Amino acid sequence: MRFFRFASALLFCSGLAVAQSVFAQSSQSGSAAPTPPKPIQMFDLNAIDKSADPCVNFYDYACGNWRKNNPIPGDQARWGRFNELREQDRYLLWKDLNSAATDPRTALQRKYGDFYAACMNTDLTNQLGEKPVQPVLASIDGLSDKKGLAVLIARLQVDDATNAFFRFGSEQDQKDSQKQIGAVYQGGLSLPDRDYYILDDERMTKIRKQYKDYAVALFKLAGDNDDKAAAEADSVLAIETTLAKGSLSRVDLRDPAKRYHLLALTDLNTLAPDFDWNSYLAGTPAPTLHEVNIGTPDFFKAMNDVIQNQSLDNIKSYLRFHALNAAAPWLSQPYVDLNFDFFQKTLQGQMEQEARWKRCTTLSDRSLGEAVGQDWVKENFPPAAKANMEKLVAALEKALNEDIQSLPWMTPETKKQAEAKLAAFRQKIGYPEKWRDYSKLEVKRDDLLGNIWRSHAFETDWDLKKIGKPVDEKEWGMTPPTVNAYYDPSNNDINFPAGILQPPFFDNSKDPAANFGAIGVVIGHEMTHGFDDQGSKYDAQGNVQNWWTPSDRTAFDERTGCEVNEYGSFEPVAGQKLNGKLTLGENTADNGGIRIAYQALMSVLAKEGASAEKKKIDGYTPEQRYFISFAQIWCENVRDEYARVAARTDPHSPGQFRVNGVVQNFDEFGKAFGCHKGQPMMPEKPCVVW
Ligand SMILES: [Zn+2]
């Protein structure tokens, strides 16, 4: 996976990006044998609550009964229809992993089978305790002066999968998308966002206290006495708070201009003179660099402040914590439990740990996704699905083109540029044409943490060695079984992994209205990302360049401003509103997606003639089925704790607002359900961008 991909996905990747580890998903527990999940219904009549008024709250109408009948399982913080599909995909992936672990038929199966088997061997992990991480702790203990810090950090980042201090990787040059450059960005935090360190309200103060308690307990588990553990935890919090204060907000990171400072390597020395950058780079697999994108310059000043003003012992405590914390989910049970209790239970409200097989399957997908994915697609992705997707994408492209041409607020000059960008869109469907080669990755059947580290080093090596080489446009940013999709502004391409091309998103046996409402809107969503607050700053070649006339840009900003206010007023959980700017790109994509897919559906129905346009199925017109199918993608139940973290960190709005926020901006919805102007789902002044 690319380290820095400012791509826009349909969903937040793999739960919340709580940064406790590069890999950690969750923690330990039961070994109950997996049971096959129930088949998933697309367009589910049983999900509808007919006692709700669709013109007052469409989400309640389309999803009310689903929400009543599908409480959140104990091992989840959020449970929605796409989670059902994720569970199904994960189960099918588990079958491949499990059979490869017991009876491998190929060298590749032996590799991912061994990886999975090592993860499942809890007898061994429990017997070893913290032993697997001890060599890393010893190398930190061995640091005798601050001069040696750079070499140590290189090793911790590359070989030991920690996120100590900052992040270094390759990225496409945003001004020259054919070029791969090196980039450094802020990092080094463990709480979900910089706000958690900075805000002084009661909730954040409490979470910081709980975080400190977690750090103390972790140090004690590793053998420190009470006093030392408390002092070490204080150092961790002090250092991370300084780093947080130097970090850009998530909203600022959405702006390409704010994260682009392509400078000579020597400029890093000016920003952080107390860190030996040359030694650091020599300790990584990166080629010789002459320039680097310093994504977040203020952060590196803050980092220098830490190195200058914190004692060597304090810095070592910080590094020790990061090493232990990253390894904890894959060490013995007490470590797993401790890590789970803070990151999943306290922060996100998850009641119990996922079964071990689930965690090991997810870990295998993340570490060897294109290995096990090769077998997975052979069994689970029929070629017909790809052909059908291609047809749908073509229909959506045509609809977006018509939409652009009909925009009342855009001048012909800018329209021409927008059409050129759309014409240059590329698409990737299902899985890579060419698979990654894992032959050089060593996997041992009795070394879980070592496997995780080697896999991380393998990915880092692959990523950093891209610097200076041509861009591979065929590379994927998600593994084949992933239930998600993304638009990449630097490649100007839309990507749909095989995992999402199934019910409730896509079902060949269903009518066009149901499919356009679900996967059609997803395709339209990804396309609209090319024209949201972030994507609209990139041109057809994937370069950041202004192709707008000033008046069109002003009109665009006014229209997106309407969405910022609309979504910023939504309150997913008492006392916590959404951030209208953080979610702007996704909301714009949702609002564009529903219009474009609707337009595409109308063209299909018109071709089929009057009988298709009027034909009711299950008592619903095609228009009504379209909106219900769309809404049902987002049926979900969410724990309050998760909702609070997501409101600060997730660029996507929660399900109920992805549905109601969108339909209330689209008059065709009100018409389909006989609403009248002024009702909640058909306001007088809707927000319309695309
Ligand atoms: Zn998106």
CSV table of N, CA and C in Angstrom, one decimal, residues 199-292:
chain,number,residue,atom,x,y,z
A,199,LEU,N,-7.4,20.0,23.4
A,199,LEU,CA,-8.6,20.6,23.9
A,199,LEU,C,-8.7,20.3,25.4
A,200,ASP,N,-9.3,21.3,26.1
A,200,ASP,CA,-9.3,21.3,27.6
A,200,ASP,C,-10.7,21.0,28.2
A,201,ASP,N,-11.6,20.5,27.3
A,201,ASP,CA,-12.9,20.2,27.9
A,201,ASP,C,-12.9,19.0,28.8
A,202,GLU,N,-14.0,18.8,29.5
A,202,GLU,CA,-14.0,17.7,30.5
A,202,GLU,C,-13.7,16.3,29.9
A,203,ARG,N,-14.4,16.1,28.7
A,203,ARG,CA,-14.2,14.8,28.1
A,203,ARG,C,-12.8,14.5,27.7
A,204,MET,N,-12.1,15.5,27.1
A,204,MET,CA,-10.8,15.3,26.6
A,204,MET,C,-9.8,15.1,27.8
A,205,THR,N,-10.1,15.9,28.9
A,205,THR,CA,-9.2,15.8,30.1
A,205,THR,C,-9.3,14.4,30.6
A,206,LYS,N,-10.6,13.8,30.6
A,206,LYS,CA,-10.8,12.5,31.1
A,206,LYS,C,-10.1,11.4,30.2
A,207,ILE,N,-10.2,11.6,28.9
A,207,ILE,CA,-9.5,10.6,28.0
A,207,ILE,C,-8.0,10.7,28.2
A,208,ARG,N,-7.5,11.9,28.4
A,208,ARG,CA,-6.0,11.9,28.6
A,208,ARG,C,-5.6,11.2,29.9
A,209,LYS,N,-6.4,11.3,30.9
A,209,LYS,CA,-6.2,10.6,32.2
A,209,LYS,C,-6.2,9.1,31.9
A,210,GLN,N,-7.2,8.7,31.2
A,210,GLN,CA,-7.3,7.2,30.9
A,210,GLN,C,-6.2,6.7,30.0
A,211,TYR,N,-5.7,7.6,29.1
A,211,TYR,CA,-4.6,7.3,28.3
A,211,TYR,C,-3.3,7.1,29.1
A,212,LYS,N,-3.2,8.1,30.1
A,212,LYS,CA,-2.0,8.0,30.9
A,212,LYS,C,-2.1,6.7,31.8
A,213,ASP,N,-3.2,6.4,32.3
A,213,ASP,CA,-3.4,5.2,33.1
A,213,ASP,C,-3.0,3.9,32.2
A,214,TYR,N,-3.4,4.0,31.0
A,214,TYR,CA,-3.0,2.9,30.1
A,214,TYR,C,-1.5,2.8,29.9
A,215,ALA,N,-0.9,3.9,29.7
A,215,ALA,CA,0.6,3.9,29.5
A,215,ALA,C,1.3,3.4,30.8
A,216,VAL,N,0.8,3.8,32.0
A,216,VAL,CA,1.4,3.4,33.2
A,216,VAL,C,1.3,1.8,33.3
A,217,ALA,N,0.1,1.3,33.0
A,217,ALA,CA,-0.2,-0.1,33.1
A,217,ALA,C,0.7,-0.9,32.1
A,218,LEU,N,0.9,-0.3,31.0
A,218,LEU,CA,1.7,-1.0,29.9
A,218,LEU,C,3.2,-1.0,30.4
A,219,PHE,N,3.7,0.1,30.9
A,219,PHE,CA,5.1,0.1,31.4
A,219,PHE,C,5.2,-0.9,32.6
A,220,LYS,N,4.2,-1.0,33.5
A,220,LYS,CA,4.3,-1.9,34.6
A,220,LYS,C,4.3,-3.3,34.1
A,221,LEU,N,3.5,-3.6,33.2
A,221,LEU,CA,3.4,-5.0,32.6
A,221,LEU,C,4.8,-5.4,32.1
A,222,ALA,N,5.5,-4.4,31.5
A,222,ALA,CA,6.8,-4.7,30.9
A,222,ALA,C,7.9,-4.7,32.0
A,223,GLY,N,7.5,-4.5,33.3
A,223,GLY,CA,8.5,-4.8,34.4
A,223,GLY,C,8.9,-3.5,35.1
A,224,ASP,N,8.4,-2.3,34.8
A,224,ASP,CA,8.8,-1.1,35.6
A,224,ASP,C,8.0,-1.1,36.9
A,225,ASN,N,8.7,-0.4,37.9
A,225,ASN,CA,7.9,-0.2,39.2
A,225,ASN,C,7.0,1.0,39.0
A,226,ASP,N,6.1,1.1,40.1
A,226,ASP,CA,5.1,2.2,40.0
A,226,ASP,C,5.6,3.5,39.7
A,227,ASP,N,6.6,4.0,40.4
A,227,ASP,CA,7.2,5.3,40.2
A,227,ASP,C,7.7,5.5,38.9
A,228,LYS,N,8.5,4.6,38.4
A,228,LYS,CA,9.1,4.7,37.1
A,228,LYS,C,8.1,4.7,36.0
A,229,ALA,N,7.1,3.8,36.1
A,229,ALA,CA,6.0,3.8,35.1
A,229,ALA,C,5.3,5.1,35.0
A,230,ALA,N,5.0,5.7,36.2
A,230,ALA,CA,4.3,7.0,36.2
A,230,ALA,C,5.1,8.1,35.6
A,231,ALA,N,6.4,8.1,35.9
A,231,ALA,CA,7.3,9.1,35.3
A,231,ALA,C,7.4,8.9,33.8
A,232,GLU,N,7.5,7.7,33.4
A,232,GLU,CA,7.6,7.4,31.9
A,232,GLU,C,6.3,7.9,31.2
A,233,ALA,N,5.2,7.5,31.8
A,233,ALA,CA,3.9,7.9,31.2
A,233,ALA,C,3.8,9.4,31.0
A,234,ASP,N,4.3,10.2,32.1
A,234,ASP,CA,4.3,11.6,32.0
A,234,ASP,C,5.1,12.1,30.8
A,235,SER,N,6.2,11.5,30.6
A,235,SER,CA,7.1,11.9,29.5
A,235,SER,C,6.4,11.6,28.1
A,236,VAL,N,5.7,10.5,28.0
A,236,VAL,CA,5.0,10.2,26.8
A,236,VAL,C,4.0,11.3,26.5
A,237,LEU,N,3.2,11.6,27.5
A,237,LEU,CA,2.1,12.6,27.3
A,237,LEU,C,2.7,14.0,27.0
A,238,ALA,N,3.8,14.3,27.7
A,238,ALA,CA,4.4,15.7,27.4
A,238,ALA,C,4.9,15.7,26.0
A,239,ILE,N,5.6,14.7,25.5
A,239,ILE,CA,6.2,14.7,24.2
A,239,ILE,C,5.1,14.7,23.1
A,240,GLU,N,4.1,13.9,23.3
A,240,GLU,CA,3.1,13.8,22.3
A,240,GLU,C,2.3,15.1,22.2
A,241,THR,N,2.1,15.7,23.4
A,241,THR,CA,1.4,17.0,23.4
A,241,THR,C,2.2,18.1,22.6
A,242,THR,N,3.5,18.1,22.8
A,242,THR,CA,4.3,19.1,22.0
A,242,THR,C,4.1,18.8,20.5
A,243,LEU,N,4.2,17.5,20.1
A,243,LEU,CA,4.1,17.1,18.7
A,243,LEU,C,2.7,17.4,18.2
A,244,ALA,N,1.6,17.2,19.0
A,244,ALA,CA,0.3,17.5,18.6
A,244,ALA,C,0.1,19.0,18.3
A,245,LYS,N,0.7,19.8,19.2
A,245,LYS,CA,0.6,21.3,19.0
A,245,LYS,C,1.2,21.7,17.7
A,246,GLY,N,2.2,21.0,17.2
A,246,GLY,CA,2.9,21.4,16.0
A,246,GLY,C,2.2,20.7,14.8
A,247,SER,N,1.2,19.9,15.0
A,247,SER,CA,0.6,19.2,13.9
A,247,SER,C,-0.5,20.0,13.2
A,248,LEU,N,-0.7,19.8,11.9
A,248,LEU,CA,-1.8,20.4,11.2
A,248,LEU,C,-3.1,19.7,11.5
A,249,SER,N,-4.2,20.4,11.5
A,249,SER,CA,-5.5,19.8,11.7
A,249,SER,C,-5.9,18.9,10.5
A,250,ARG,N,-6.9,18.0,10.6
A,250,ARG,CA,-7.3,17.2,9.5
A,250,ARG,C,-7.9,18.0,8.4
A,251,VAL,N,-8.6,19.1,8.8
A,251,VAL,CA,-9.1,20.0,7.8
A,251,VAL,C,-8.0,20.7,6.9
A,252,ASP,N,-7.0,21.1,7.6
A,252,ASP,CA,-5.9,21.8,6.9
A,252,ASP,C,-5.2,20.7,6.0
A,253,LEU,N,-5.1,19.5,6.4
A,253,LEU,CA,-4.4,18.5,5.6
A,253,LEU,C,-5.2,18.2,4.3
A,254,ARG,N,-6.5,18.5,4.3
A,254,ARG,CA,-7.2,18.3,3.0
A,254,ARG,C,-6.8,19.3,1.9
A,255,ASP,N,-6.1,20.4,2.3
A,255,ASP,CA,-5.7,21.4,1.3
A,255,ASP,C,-4.3,21.1,0.7
A,256,PRO,N,-4.3,20.7,-0.6
A,256,PRO,CA,-3.0,20.3,-1.1
A,256,PRO,C,-1.9,21.4,-0.9
A,257,ALA,N,-2.3,22.6,-1.0
A,257,ALA,CA,-1.3,23.7,-0.9
A,257,ALA,C,-0.6,23.7,0.5
A,258,LYS,N,-1.4,23.3,1.5
A,258,LYS,CA,-0.9,23.4,2.9
A,258,LYS,C,0.0,22.2,3.2
A,259,ARG,N,0.0,21.2,2.4
A,259,ARG,CA,0.9,20.0,2.7
A,259,ARG,C,2.0,19.8,1.6
A,260,TYR,N,2.2,20.9,0.9
A,260,TYR,CA,3.3,20.8,-0.2
A,260,TYR,C,4.3,21.8,0.0
A,261,HIS,N,5.5,21.4,0.3
A,261,HIS,CA,6.7,22.3,0.5
A,261,HIS,C,7.9,21.5,0.0
A,262,LEU,N,8.0,21.5,-1.4
A,262,LEU,CA,9.1,20.7,-2.0
A,262,LEU,C,10.4,21.5,-1.8
A,263,LEU,N,11.3,21.0,-1.0
A,263,LEU,CA,12.4,21.8,-0.6
A,263,LEU,C,13.7,20.9,-0.7
A,264,ALA,N,14.8,21.6,-0.7
A,264,ALA,CA,16.1,20.9,-0.7
A,264,ALA,C,16.2,20.1,0.6
A,265,LEU,N,16.9,19.0,0.6
A,265,LEU,CA,17.1,18.2,1.8
A,265,LEU,C,17.6,19.0,2.9
A,266,THR,N,18.5,20.0,2.6
A,266,THR,CA,19.1,20.8,3.6
A,266,THR,C,18.1,21.6,4.4
A,267,ASP,N,16.9,21.9,3.8
A,267,ASP,CA,15.9,22.6,4.6
A,267,ASP,C,15.4,21.8,5.8
A,268,LEU,N,15.5,20.5,5.7
A,268,LEU,CA,15.1,19.7,6.9
A,268,LEU,C,16.0,20.0,8.0
A,269,ASN,N,17.3,20.2,7.7
A,269,ASN,CA,18.3,20.5,8.7
A,269,ASN,C,18.0,21.9,9.4
A,270,THR,N,17.4,22.8,8.6
A,270,THR,CA,17.1,24.1,9.1
A,270,THR,C,15.9,24.0,10.1
A,271,LEU,N,14.9,23.2,9.7
A,271,LEU,CA,13.7,23.1,10.5
A,271,LEU,C,14.0,22.3,11.8
A,272,ALA,N,14.8,21.2,11.6
A,272,ALA,CA,15.1,20.3,12.8
A,272,ALA,C,16.5,20.0,12.9
A,273,PRO,N,17.3,21.0,13.3
A,273,PRO,CA,18.8,20.9,13.2
A,273,PRO,C,19.3,19.9,14.2
A,274,ASP,N,18.5,19.6,15.3
A,274,ASP,CA,19.0,18.6,16.3
A,274,ASP,C,18.8,17.2,15.9
A,275,PHE,N,18.3,16.9,14.7
A,275,PHE,CA,18.0,15.6,14.2
A,275,PHE,C,19.0,15.4,13.0
A,276,ASP,N,19.7,14.3,13.1
A,276,ASP,CA,20.7,14.0,12.0
A,276,ASP,C,20.0,13.3,10.8
A,277,TRP,N,19.5,14.2,9.9
A,277,TRP,CA,18.7,13.6,8.8
A,277,TRP,C,19.6,12.7,7.9
A,278,ASN,N,20.8,13.1,7.7
A,278,ASN,CA,21.6,12.2,6.8
A,278,ASN,C,21.8,10.8,7.3
A,279,SER,N,22.0,10.7,8.6
A,279,SER,CA,22.1,9.4,9.2
A,279,SER,C,20.8,8.7,9.2
A,280,TYR,N,19.7,9.4,9.4
A,280,TYR,CA,18.4,8.8,9.4
A,280,TYR,C,18.1,8.2,8.0
A,281,LEU,N,18.3,9.0,6.9
A,281,LEU,CA,18.1,8.5,5.6
A,281,LEU,C,18.9,7.3,5.2
A,282,ALA,N,20.2,7.4,5.7
A,282,ALA,CA,21.1,6.3,5.4
A,282,ALA,C,20.6,5.0,6.0
A,283,GLY,N,19.8,5.1,7.1
A,283,GLY,CA,19.3,4.0,7.8
A,283,GLY,C,18.0,3.4,7.2
A,284,THR,N,17.5,4.1,6.2
A,284,THR,CA,16.3,3.6,5.5
A,284,THR,C,16.7,3.1,4.1
A,285,PRO,N,15.7,2.4,3.4
A,285,PRO,CA,16.0,1.9,2.1
A,285,PRO,C,15.9,2.9,1.0
A,286,ALA,N,15.7,4.2,1.3
A,286,ALA,CA,15.4,5.2,0.3
A,286,ALA,C,16.7,5.5,-0.5
A,287,PRO,N,16.6,5.8,-1.8
A,287,PRO,CA,17.7,6.2,-2.6
A,287,PRO,C,18.2,7.6,-2.1
A,288,THR,N,19.3,8.0,-2.6
A,288,THR,CA,19.8,9.4,-2.3
A,288,THR,C,18.8,10.4,-2.7
A,289,LEU,N,18.5,11.3,-1.7
A,289,LEU,CA,17.5,12.3,-2.0
A,289,LEU,C,18.2,13.7,-2.1
A,290,HIS,N,17.7,14.5,-3.0
A,290,HIS,CA,18.1,15.9,-3.1
A,290,HIS,C,17.1,16.9,-2.7
A,291,GLU,N,15.8,16.4,-2.8
A,291,GLU,CA,14.7,17.2,-2.4
A,291,GLU,C,13.7,16.4,-1.7
A,292,VAL,N,12.8,17.0,-1.0
A,292,VAL,CA,11.8,16.2,-0.2
A,292,VAL,C,10.6,17.2,0.0
